[in-house]
Tab-separated table of C-alpha atoms in Angstrom:
chain	number	residue	atom	x	y	z
A	94	UNK	CA	-0.088	-0.050	-0.099
A	95	UNK	CA	1.460	3.461	-0.969
A	96	UNK	CA	2.174	5.693	2.137
A	97	UNK	CA	0.031	9.030	1.252
A	98	UNK	CA	2.306	11.130	3.277
A	99	UNK	CA	5.120	10.598	0.617
A	100	UNK	CA	3.647	13.188	-1.456
A	101	UNK	CA	3.859	15.875	1.186
A	102	UNK	CA	6.760	17.987	1.377
A	103	UNK	CA	9.741	17.480	3.683
A	104	UNK	CA	9.924	20.490	5.959
A	105	UNK	CA	13.416	22.135	6.812
A	106	UNK	CA	14.101	24.298	9.530
A	107	UNK	CA	16.578	26.565	8.937
A	108	UNK	CA	18.084	28.176	5.813
A	109	UNK	CA	21.720	28.045	6.629
A	110	UNK	CA	24.560	26.019	5.286
A	111	UNK	CA	23.181	22.749	6.140
A	112	UNK	CA	19.311	23.457	5.633
A	113	UNK	CA	20.027	24.798	2.228
A	114	UNK	CA	22.161	21.432	1.845
A	115	UNK	CA	19.666	19.433	3.214
A	116	UNK	CA	17.010	21.138	0.482
A	117	UNK	CA	19.530	20.625	-2.287
A	118	UNK	CA	19.997	16.634	-1.268
A	119	UNK	CA	16.245	16.612	-1.487
A	120	UNK	CA	15.658	17.748	-4.802
A	121	UNK	CA	18.313	15.580	-5.965
A	122	UNK	CA	16.376	12.810	-4.756
A	123	UNK	CA	13.318	14.151	-6.140
A	124	UNK	CA	11.442	14.735	-3.104
A	125	UNK	CA	9.999	18.338	-2.404
A	126	UNK	CA	11.684	20.214	0.245
A	127	UNK	CA	9.999	23.269	2.256
A	128	UNK	CA	12.718	25.623	3.814
A	129	UNK	CA	11.336	27.365	6.458
A	130	UNK	CA	13.602	30.590	7.728
A	131	UNK	CA	13.048	32.831	10.494
A	132	UNK	CA	15.508	35.816	9.152
A	133	UNK	CA	14.981	37.708	6.231
A	134	UNK	CA	17.774	36.239	4.176
A	135	UNK	CA	19.626	33.055	3.765
A	136	UNK	CA	21.846	32.074	5.992
A	137	UNK	CA	20.895	35.001	8.917
A	138	UNK	CA	22.834	33.237	11.718
A	139	UNK	CA	25.871	33.660	9.472
A	140	UNK	CA	25.345	36.926	8.821
A	141	UNK	CA	25.392	37.752	12.738
A	142	UNK	CA	29.122	36.899	12.450
A	143	UNK	CA	30.079	37.985	8.757
A	144	UNK	CA	33.207	39.437	10.010
A	145	UNK	CA	34.919	36.072	11.339
A	146	UNK	CA	36.511	34.303	9.309
A	147	UNK	CA	36.094	30.725	8.780
A	148	UNK	CA	38.810	27.924	9.845
A	149	UNK	CA	37.485	25.729	6.288
A	150	UNK	CA	38.421	27.283	2.883
A	151	UNK	CA	35.912	27.332	0.284
A	152	UNK	CA	36.582	23.729	-1.189
A	153	UNK	CA	35.321	22.260	2.478
A	154	UNK	CA	32.266	24.297	3.029
A	155	UNK	CA	29.995	24.020	-0.023
A	156	UNK	CA	27.959	20.677	-0.511
A	157	UNK	CA	27.973	18.846	-3.491
A	158	UNK	CA	24.525	18.584	-4.235
A	159	UNK	CA	24.183	22.282	-3.986
A	160	UNK	CA	27.253	22.773	-6.300
A	161	UNK	CA	24.947	20.288	-8.653
A	162	UNK	CA	22.060	22.562	-8.261
A	163	UNK	CA	23.624	25.910	-8.618
A	164	UNK	CA	25.581	24.662	-11.866
A	165	UNK	CA	23.014	25.767	-14.439
A	166	UNK	CA	23.226	29.608	-12.860
A	167	UNK	CA	26.201	30.012	-13.744
A	168	UNK	CA	27.537	30.041	-10.293
A	169	UNK	CA	31.217	29.079	-10.066
A	170	UNK	CA	32.556	28.276	-6.333
A	171	UNK	CA	35.484	31.025	-5.301
A	172	UNK	CA	38.874	29.557	-4.941
A	173	UNK	CA	38.839	26.837	-3.016
A	174	UNK	CA	42.114	27.481	-1.362
A	175	UNK	CA	40.494	31.003	-0.046
A	176	UNK	CA	38.900	31.025	3.577
A	177	UNK	CA	35.779	32.997	3.484
A	178	UNK	CA	34.304	35.095	6.142
A	179	UNK	CA	30.561	34.468	7.381
A	180	UNK	CA	30.201	37.248	5.146
A	181	UNK	CA	31.468	35.987	1.864
A	182	UNK	CA	29.756	32.319	3.466
A	183	UNK	CA	26.391	34.108	2.876
A	184	UNK	CA	26.762	36.116	-0.126
A	185	UNK	CA	28.438	34.368	-2.360
A	186	UNK	CA	27.157	30.843	-1.837
A	187	UNK	CA	23.950	30.697	0.902
A	188	UNK	CA	22.106	33.526	-0.613
A	189	UNK	CA	22.461	32.170	-4.481
A	190	UNK	CA	21.574	28.497	-3.009
A	191	UNK	CA	18.555	29.903	-1.938
A	192	UNK	CA	17.780	31.856	-4.902
A	193	UNK	CA	18.161	28.559	-6.820
A	194	UNK	CA	15.851	26.734	-4.502
A	195	UNK	CA	12.974	29.533	-5.481
A	196	UNK	CA	10.017	29.159	-3.332
A	197	UNK	CA	10.830	26.282	-1.822
A	198	UNK	CA	12.581	28.605	0.854
A	199	UNK	CA	10.432	30.707	2.646
A	200	UNK	CA	11.644	33.963	4.660
A	201	UNK	CA	10.351	35.067	7.831
A	202	UNK	CA	8.515	31.850	8.650
A	203	UNK	CA	9.504	30.992	12.659
A	204	UNK	CA	8.784	27.454	13.422
A	205	UNK	CA	6.941	27.636	16.680
A	206	UNK	CA	6.337	23.813	17.263
A	207	UNK	CA	5.874	20.433	15.468
A	208	UNK	CA	3.788	17.538	16.420
A	209	UNK	CA	1.988	14.343	14.923
A	210	UNK	CA	-1.256	15.501	13.285
A	211	UNK	CA	-3.648	15.035	16.050
A	212	UNK	CA	-1.443	13.314	18.507
A	213	UNK	CA	0.122	14.959	21.023
A	214	UNK	CA	3.282	13.363	22.646
A	215	UNK	CA	1.507	10.796	24.946
A	216	UNK	CA	-0.574	9.164	22.366
A	217	UNK	CA	0.692	5.548	20.758
A	218	UNK	CA	-2.605	5.057	18.475
A	219	UNK	CA	-1.700	5.280	14.945
A	220	UNK	CA	1.063	7.618	15.638
A	221	UNK	CA	3.517	6.451	12.823
A	222	UNK	CA	1.000	6.892	10.438
A	223	UNK	CA	0.413	10.359	10.974
A	224	UNK	CA	2.108	13.063	8.960
A	225	UNK	CA	4.027	15.735	11.033
A	226	UNK	CA	2.136	19.314	11.371
A	227	UNK	CA	4.423	22.314	11.585
A	228	UNK	CA	3.387	25.538	13.256
A	229	UNK	CA	4.342	28.759	11.708
A	230	UNK	CA	4.684	32.129	12.733
A	231	UNK	CA	4.846	34.865	10.012
A	232	UNK	CA	6.887	38.015	10.158
A	233	UNK	CA	3.407	39.874	10.056
A	234	UNK	CA	2.330	37.803	13.281
A	235	UNK	CA	0.176	35.275	11.276
A	236	UNK	CA	-0.154	31.653	12.088
A	237	UNK	CA	-0.059	28.797	9.717
A	238	UNK	CA	-0.003	25.203	9.908
A	239	UNK	CA	1.820	22.857	6.936
A	240	UNK	CA	1.589	19.324	6.485
A	241	UNK	CA	4.596	17.127	6.152
A	242	UNK	CA	5.909	13.869	5.600
A	243	UNK	CA	9.296	14.558	7.974
A	244	UNK	CA	10.990	17.246	9.150
A	245	UNK	CA	14.560	17.999	9.347
A	246	UNK	CA	15.808	20.611	11.919
A	247	UNK	CA	18.866	22.479	10.678
A	248	UNK	CA	18.043	25.433	13.063
A	249	UNK	CA	21.886	25.097	14.661
A	250	UNK	CA	22.232	26.503	18.198
A	251	UNK	CA	23.296	30.253	17.393
A	252	UNK	CA	20.016	31.836	19.444
A	253	UNK	CA	21.061	30.063	22.704
A	254	UNK	CA	24.802	31.114	23.790
A	255	UNK	CA	25.575	29.508	26.834
A	256	UNK	CA	25.788	31.798	30.030
A	257	UNK	CA	28.301	33.071	32.177
A	258	UNK	CA	28.198	31.036	35.175
A	259	UNK	CA	30.163	27.741	35.518
A	260	UNK	CA	27.441	25.503	36.488
A	261	UNK	CA	25.574	25.960	32.984
A	262	UNK	CA	22.955	28.712	34.503
A	263	UNK	CA	23.466	32.260	34.603
A	264	UNK	CA	25.474	33.624	37.397
A	265	UNK	CA	24.142	35.634	39.904
A	266	UNK	CA	23.817	39.398	38.634
A	267	UNK	CA	24.131	38.147	34.877
A	268	UNK	CA	20.830	39.084	33.801
A	269	UNK	CA	20.780	42.827	35.347
A	270	UNK	CA	24.099	43.304	34.043
A	271	UNK	CA	22.751	42.388	30.533
A	272	UNK	CA	24.165	46.127	29.175
A	273	UNK	CA	27.742	45.161	29.732
A	274	UNK	CA	27.727	41.440	28.640
A	275	UNK	CA	27.938	40.239	25.103
A	276	UNK	CA	27.893	36.438	24.065
A	277	UNK	CA	29.269	37.331	20.313
A	278	UNK	CA	32.624	38.096	18.912
A	279	UNK	CA	32.618	41.493	18.702
A	280	UNK	CA	32.952	43.259	15.253
A	281	UNK	CA	35.609	45.616	16.011
A	282	UNK	CA	35.329	47.900	12.509
A	283	UNK	CA	32.264	48.451	13.374
A	284	UNK	CA	32.835	52.029	14.837
A	285	UNK	CA	29.824	51.661	17.888
A	286	UNK	CA	31.364	47.976	18.778
A	287	UNK	CA	34.964	49.564	18.455
A	288	UNK	CA	33.775	52.519	20.932
A	289	UNK	CA	32.589	50.293	23.273
A	290	UNK	CA	35.957	48.577	23.693
A	291	UNK	CA	38.316	51.262	23.060
A	292	UNK	CA	40.243	52.093	26.061
A	293	UNK	CA	38.747	49.251	28.393
A	294	UNK	CA	39.309	46.702	30.248
A	295	UNK	CA	37.284	43.851	29.430
A	296	UNK	CA	36.959	40.249	30.276
A	297	UNK	CA	36.775	37.309	27.702
A	298	UNK	CA	35.385	34.170	29.484
A	299	UNK	CA	36.019	30.974	27.060
A	300	UNK	CA	38.551	28.578	26.182
A	301	UNK	CA	37.736	28.030	22.703
A	302	UNK	CA	38.030	29.445	18.787
A	303	UNK	CA	35.601	31.938	19.667
A	304	UNK	CA	37.682	33.273	22.623
A	305	UNK	CA	40.782	33.225	20.613
A	306	UNK	CA	39.319	35.155	17.954
A	307	UNK	CA	38.072	37.490	20.381
A	308	UNK	CA	41.700	37.920	22.214
A	309	UNK	CA	43.242	38.500	18.916
A	310	UNK	CA	40.996	41.108	18.011
A	311	UNK	CA	41.277	43.001	21.165
A	312	UNK	CA	44.944	42.786	21.296
A	313	UNK	CA	45.019	44.189	17.878
A	314	UNK	CA	42.644	47.387	19.228
A	315	UNK	CA	45.130	47.385	22.272
A	316	UNK	CA	48.107	48.517	20.008
A	317	UNK	CA	46.105	51.491	18.696
A	318	UNK	CA	44.110	52.378	21.090
A	319	UNK	CA	45.886	53.109	24.750
A	320	UNK	CA	44.087	51.573	27.786
A	321	UNK	CA	42.901	48.569	25.977
A	322	UNK	CA	43.329	45.721	27.670
A	323	UNK	CA	41.642	42.069	27.866
A	324	UNK	CA	41.572	39.354	31.049
A	325	UNK	CA	41.400	36.036	29.561
A	326	UNK	CA	38.991	33.968	32.309
A	327	UNK	CA	39.779	29.887	31.926
A	328	UNK	CA	37.677	27.682	34.158
A	329	UNK	CA	41.280	25.316	33.792
A	330	UNK	CA	44.923	25.961	33.868
A	331	UNK	CA	46.942	26.610	31.086
A	332	UNK	CA	48.545	23.855	29.448
A	333	UNK	CA	50.363	22.188	26.276
A	334	UNK	CA	46.928	22.213	24.354
A	335	UNK	CA	45.432	25.753	25.682
A	336	UNK	CA	46.186	27.591	22.353
A	337	UNK	CA	44.945	24.956	20.455
A	338	UNK	CA	47.394	22.612	17.560
A	339	UNK	CA	49.459	25.942	16.166
A	340	UNK	CA	51.127	24.843	13.664
A	341	UNK	CA	50.533	21.217	13.668
A	342	UNK	CA	46.797	21.805	13.807
A	343	UNK	CA	45.586	20.470	10.033
A	344	UNK	CA	43.255	23.101	10.193
A	345	UNK	CA	45.868	25.957	9.525
A	346	UNK	CA	43.516	28.905	9.952
A	347	UNK	CA	42.686	27.851	13.747
A	348	UNK	CA	46.000	26.954	14.605
A	349	UNK	CA	47.086	30.583	13.505
A	350	UNK	CA	44.332	31.808	15.536
A	351	UNK	CA	45.672	29.937	18.371
A	352	UNK	CA	49.129	31.347	18.230
A	353	UNK	CA	47.620	34.826	17.784
A	354	UNK	CA	45.421	34.179	20.817
A	355	UNK	CA	49.174	33.071	23.052
A	356	UNK	CA	50.643	36.296	21.435
A	357	UNK	CA	47.911	38.596	23.132
A	358	UNK	CA	48.861	37.140	26.397
A	359	UNK	CA	52.549	36.737	26.056
A	360	UNK	CA	53.004	40.398	24.804
A	361	UNK	CA	50.811	41.843	27.488
A	362	UNK	CA	47.827	42.581	25.810
A	363	UNK	CA	45.878	40.085	27.446
A	364	UNK	CA	46.434	38.898	30.970
A	365	UNK	CA	44.999	35.247	32.015
A	366	UNK	CA	43.015	34.265	34.849
A	367	UNK	CA	42.872	30.280	35.014
A	368	UNK	CA	41.101	27.833	37.179
A	369	UNK	CA	38.083	30.345	37.509
A	370	UNK	CA	34.682	29.233	37.288
A	371	UNK	CA	31.908	32.041	37.789
A	372	UNK	CA	29.671	32.351	40.194
A	373	UNK	CA	28.325	36.084	40.433
A	374	UNK	CA	28.560	39.150	38.496
A	375	UNK	CA	28.323	42.629	40.862
A	376	UNK	CA	28.414	46.245	40.134
A	377	UNK	CA	31.088	48.150	41.302
A	378	UNK	CA	29.584	51.611	40.120
A	379	UNK	CA	29.910	51.417	36.293
A	380	UNK	CA	32.072	48.348	36.630
A	381	UNK	CA	31.628	45.041	36.922
A	382	UNK	CA	33.471	42.757	39.264
A	383	UNK	CA	33.137	38.769	38.599
A	384	UNK	CA	33.233	36.503	41.272
A	385	UNK	CA	34.189	32.761	41.493
A	386	UNK	CA	32.752	29.815	43.120
A	387	UNK	CA	36.079	29.689	45.616
A	388	UNK	CA	35.289	33.403	46.547
A	389	UNK	CA	38.094	34.723	44.563
A	390	UNK	CA	37.092	38.296	43.103
A	391	UNK	CA	38.842	39.919	40.188
A	392	UNK	CA	39.818	43.378	39.680
A	393	UNK	CA	36.534	45.731	38.023
A	394	UNK	CA	36.443	45.418	34.278
A	395	UNK	CA	34.270	47.622	32.195
A	396	UNK	CA	32.917	44.831	30.031
A	397	UNK	CA	32.543	40.897	29.728
A	398	UNK	CA	32.276	38.892	26.580
A	399	UNK	CA	30.806	35.605	27.109
A	400	UNK	CA	32.003	32.980	24.676
A	401	UNK	CA	31.226	29.344	26.597
A	402	UNK	CA	29.781	27.721	23.614
A	403	UNK	CA	26.302	27.624	22.632
A	404	UNK	CA	22.848	24.835	23.057
A	405	UNK	CA	20.067	23.545	20.991
A	406	UNK	CA	16.613	25.198	21.572
A	407	UNK	CA	14.226	22.202	21.731
A	408	UNK	CA	11.229	24.300	22.927
A	409	UNK	CA	9.559	23.795	19.722
A	410	UNK	CA	9.979	19.948	19.596
A	411	UNK	CA	8.221	19.304	22.826
A	412	UNK	CA	5.713	17.403	21.333
A	413	UNK	CA	7.824	14.843	19.786
A	414	UNK	CA	9.648	11.868	21.005
A	415	UNK	CA	13.129	12.573	20.977
A	416	UNK	CA	15.991	10.190	21.688
A	417	UNK	CA	18.625	12.331	23.364
A	418	UNK	CA	21.623	12.049	25.325
A	419	UNK	CA	20.947	13.170	29.004
A	420	UNK	CA	24.495	15.166	29.292
A	421	UNK	CA	24.831	16.772	25.677
A	422	UNK	CA	21.514	16.856	24.184
A	423	UNK	CA	22.463	15.120	20.885
A	424	UNK	CA	20.559	12.232	19.548
A	425	UNK	CA	21.455	9.107	21.735
A	426	UNK	CA	23.441	7.007	18.986
A	427	UNK	CA	25.506	9.938	18.120
A	428	UNK	CA	26.467	11.247	21.428
A	429	UNK	CA	28.957	9.151	22.399
A	430	UNK	CA	30.966	9.391	19.250
A	431	UNK	CA	31.330	13.039	19.993
A	432	UNK	CA	31.440	13.705	23.761
A	433	UNK	CA	33.900	16.257	24.347
A	434	UNK	CA	34.596	14.263	27.576
A	435	UNK	CA	35.717	10.941	26.115
A	436	UNK	CA	37.048	12.281	22.776
A	437	UNK	CA	40.210	14.535	23.272
A	438	UNK	CA	39.802	16.176	20.036
A	439	UNK	CA	36.285	15.808	18.536
A	440	UNK	CA	37.195	12.078	17.184
A	441	UNK	CA	34.024	10.778	15.723
A	442	UNK	CA	33.021	7.389	13.599
A	443	UNK	CA	31.252	8.872	10.279
A	444	UNK	CA	27.388	8.976	10.981
A	445	UNK	CA	24.392	9.402	8.933
A	446	UNK	CA	20.673	8.531	9.352
A	447	UNK	CA	21.250	5.502	11.478
A	448	UNK	CA	22.504	7.831	14.378
A	449	UNK	CA	20.637	10.702	13.596
A	450	UNK	CA	16.863	8.440	14.163
A	451	UNK	CA	14.818	9.164	16.869
A	452	UNK	CA	11.888	7.031	18.447
A	453	UNK	CA	9.454	9.453	16.345
A	454	UNK	CA	10.061	8.414	13.023
A	455	UNK	CA	10.860	10.807	10.293
A	456	UNK	CA	12.148	13.622	12.752
A	457	UNK	CA	15.997	14.469	12.360
A	458	UNK	CA	18.279	17.239	14.107
A	459	UNK	CA	21.093	17.931	11.845
A	460	UNK	CA	24.200	20.004	11.633
A	461	UNK	CA	25.382	22.105	14.830
A	462	UNK	CA	21.828	21.160	16.323
A	463	UNK	CA	22.466	17.675	16.248
A	464	UNK	CA	25.880	18.016	17.974
A	465	UNK	CA	24.133	19.521	21.189
A	466	UNK	CA	26.207	20.929	23.114
A	467	UNK	CA	29.300	19.129	21.835
A	468	UNK	CA	31.782	22.065	19.964
A	469	UNK	CA	33.273	19.798	17.321
A	470	UNK	CA	31.020	20.308	14.199
A	471	UNK	CA	32.371	21.034	10.808
A	472	UNK	CA	30.101	22.040	7.729
A	473	UNK	CA	30.935	19.034	6.070
A	474	UNK	CA	29.713	16.569	8.747
A	475	UNK	CA	26.248	18.480	8.215
A	476	UNK	CA	26.676	17.910	4.291
A	477	UNK	CA	27.572	14.338	5.081
A	478	UNK	CA	24.179	14.055	7.257
A	479	UNK	CA	21.957	15.577	4.961
A	480	UNK	CA	22.795	13.362	2.035
A	481	UNK	CA	22.224	10.333	4.132
A	482	UNK	CA	18.696	11.378	5.164
A	483	UNK	CA	18.077	12.262	1.943
A	484	UNK	CA	18.829	8.778	0.883
A	485	UNK	CA	16.841	7.162	3.114
A	486	UNK	CA	13.934	9.199	2.969
A	487	UNK	CA	13.988	8.277	-0.981
A	488	UNK	CA	14.239	4.355	-0.055
A	489	UNK	CA	17.650	3.944	-1.075
A	490	UNK	CA	18.930	2.711	2.390
A	491	UNK	CA	22.114	0.902	1.141
A	492	UNK	CA	23.322	4.761	-0.379
A	493	UNK	CA	22.187	6.377	3.332
A	494	UNK	CA	24.536	3.746	5.264
A	495	UNK	CA	27.124	4.130	2.577
A	496	UNK	CA	28.336	7.792	4.529
A	497	UNK	CA	31.948	8.773	2.961
A	498	UNK	CA	33.656	11.335	5.123
A	499	UNK	CA	37.454	12.770	4.721
A	500	UNK	CA	38.131	15.226	7.571
A	501	UNK	CA	40.967	16.454	8.702
A	502	UNK	CA	43.023	15.696	12.197
A	503	UNK	CA	42.482	18.622	14.079
A	504	UNK	CA	46.009	18.470	15.733
A	505	UNK	CA	44.566	19.511	19.141
A	506	UNK	CA	44.605	17.590	22.762
A	507	UNK	CA	42.428	17.752	25.572
A	508	UNK	CA	38.686	16.953	26.216
A	509	UNK	CA	36.593	19.408	27.905
A	510	UNK	CA	36.088	16.903	30.452
A	511	UNK	CA	39.857	16.923	31.894
A	512	UNK	CA	39.492	21.018	32.523
A	513	UNK	CA	41.059	20.067	36.019
A	514	UNK	CA	43.966	19.082	34.855
A	515	UNK	CA	45.567	20.833	31.550
A	516	UNK	CA	48.034	18.144	30.929
A	517	UNK	CA	46.052	15.274	31.355
A	518	UNK	CA	45.583	14.686	27.963
A	519	UNK	CA	49.154	14.510	27.185
A	520	UNK	CA	49.600	11.384	29.401
A	521	UNK	CA	47.954	9.204	27.203
A	522	UNK	CA	44.847	8.388	29.507
A	523	UNK	CA	42.611	10.965	27.905
A	524	UNK	CA	41.905	9.927	24.705
A	525	UNK	CA	44.844	10.735	22.894
A	526	UNK	CA	45.147	12.878	19.649
A	527	UNK	CA	43.040	12.758	16.656
A	528	UNK	CA	43.354	10.189	14.299
A	529	UNK	CA	44.881	10.702	10.607
A	530	UNK	CA	42.408	11.646	7.629
A	531	UNK	CA	40.707	9.096	6.096
A	532	UNK	CA	37.721	8.369	3.891
A	533	UNK	CA	35.571	5.598	5.413
A	534	UNK	CA	32.199	3.887	5.390
A	535	UNK	CA	29.792	3.368	8.106
A	536	UNK	CA	29.713	-0.264	8.897
A	537	UNK	CA	33.273	-0.830	7.237
A	538	UNK	CA	34.614	-1.093	10.866
A	539	UNK	CA	37.136	1.408	10.513
A	540	UNK	CA	38.689	3.347	12.884
A	541	UNK	CA	37.165	6.827	14.588
A	542	UNK	CA	38.219	9.891	12.848
A	543	UNK	CA	38.374	13.348	13.307
A	544	UNK	CA	35.773	15.766	13.295
A	545	UNK	CA	37.689	19.020	14.002
A	546	UNK	CA	36.543	22.007	15.668
A	547	UNK	CA	37.229	21.885	19.221
């Protein structure tokens, strides 16, 4: 008996890199996609960090299915060896791709809920036979309901930055101090943003690539504006892996960024405070004082930049039966492969539809959102995810399970779970360094490879 839901579109949430790649992969398979983007243009979240340069070159940030769709329009991929900024990525690839998809992409459409038609989360009877109903709020405040055969959530994590508090909750006083706290890498080429940090003492909280970027930018500003200084707040100590892989990093742009952050500290433009887990933010006139769990108090700062990662918004999926890891909020089968407590540098076995499936059949979290709170995602990983899912939806299970993935080793050791001992990852007991690059297939018994991005 034919499944009547196959005549319905597959709703894709988010017109970012992975959402648009999902749409292109579905088109390639003869399946109708309908992309819902809350913002006014393709890559709205990417445009918010337009001033930041990617670690991956053009050759690694365009999806094969997307290139195939774009080819008839005369689009030519930029030089594969060059590293685009977020703005370049959005303008030169994502927007042309959305234009090529035409009316398959809707802007100003915010997904507020997803459920089975006529079935709330509790009801078992006939559940799998029912299509999905996707609730939409339009830019003018109107509401719509769209019926779908499957839902691919590529909405990312950009909208939910992690807070300053070391326990994962906002620090005491964090919300009242919101006028002095930012959760984004500052664009110091913007005169208003530059004025906010020039000649000021700024705390930068975080230990990843975003923190490196902010430190490098503030160091450049300090060379031009007297009185500018960064205070780098680290929850762990400084060890061999603090600044990333350096010259050994197979993502050279990321390695160079770590070295710039290191230079910022060594040249005196930034000072590092280690083992500091923020518990409270207190006002001191127009300035802020950060207070640690152990009672330590920092000298007052003018501004705080919190770059402690992101987390998925699961609120609009509350009526679906998702299988999520209790720690990472990633799909249950995927979580052990990307857990930063175990994988010292984001080593991840190639994965596709099997690892991304949930108890609720036909719904998939992909891209950054599939990684939950893990910080190790690469665009090419997401492109393989959606290629596999599109193949499965088309009934080609063999292709769905034949996920081939070539990724660089990160050159970075030290999992997030080892933050109390900065040198633990060097002992050989912390999971080791990343494996060599390889092209692998699911089910081939091959070793894990690196996802990068840590």
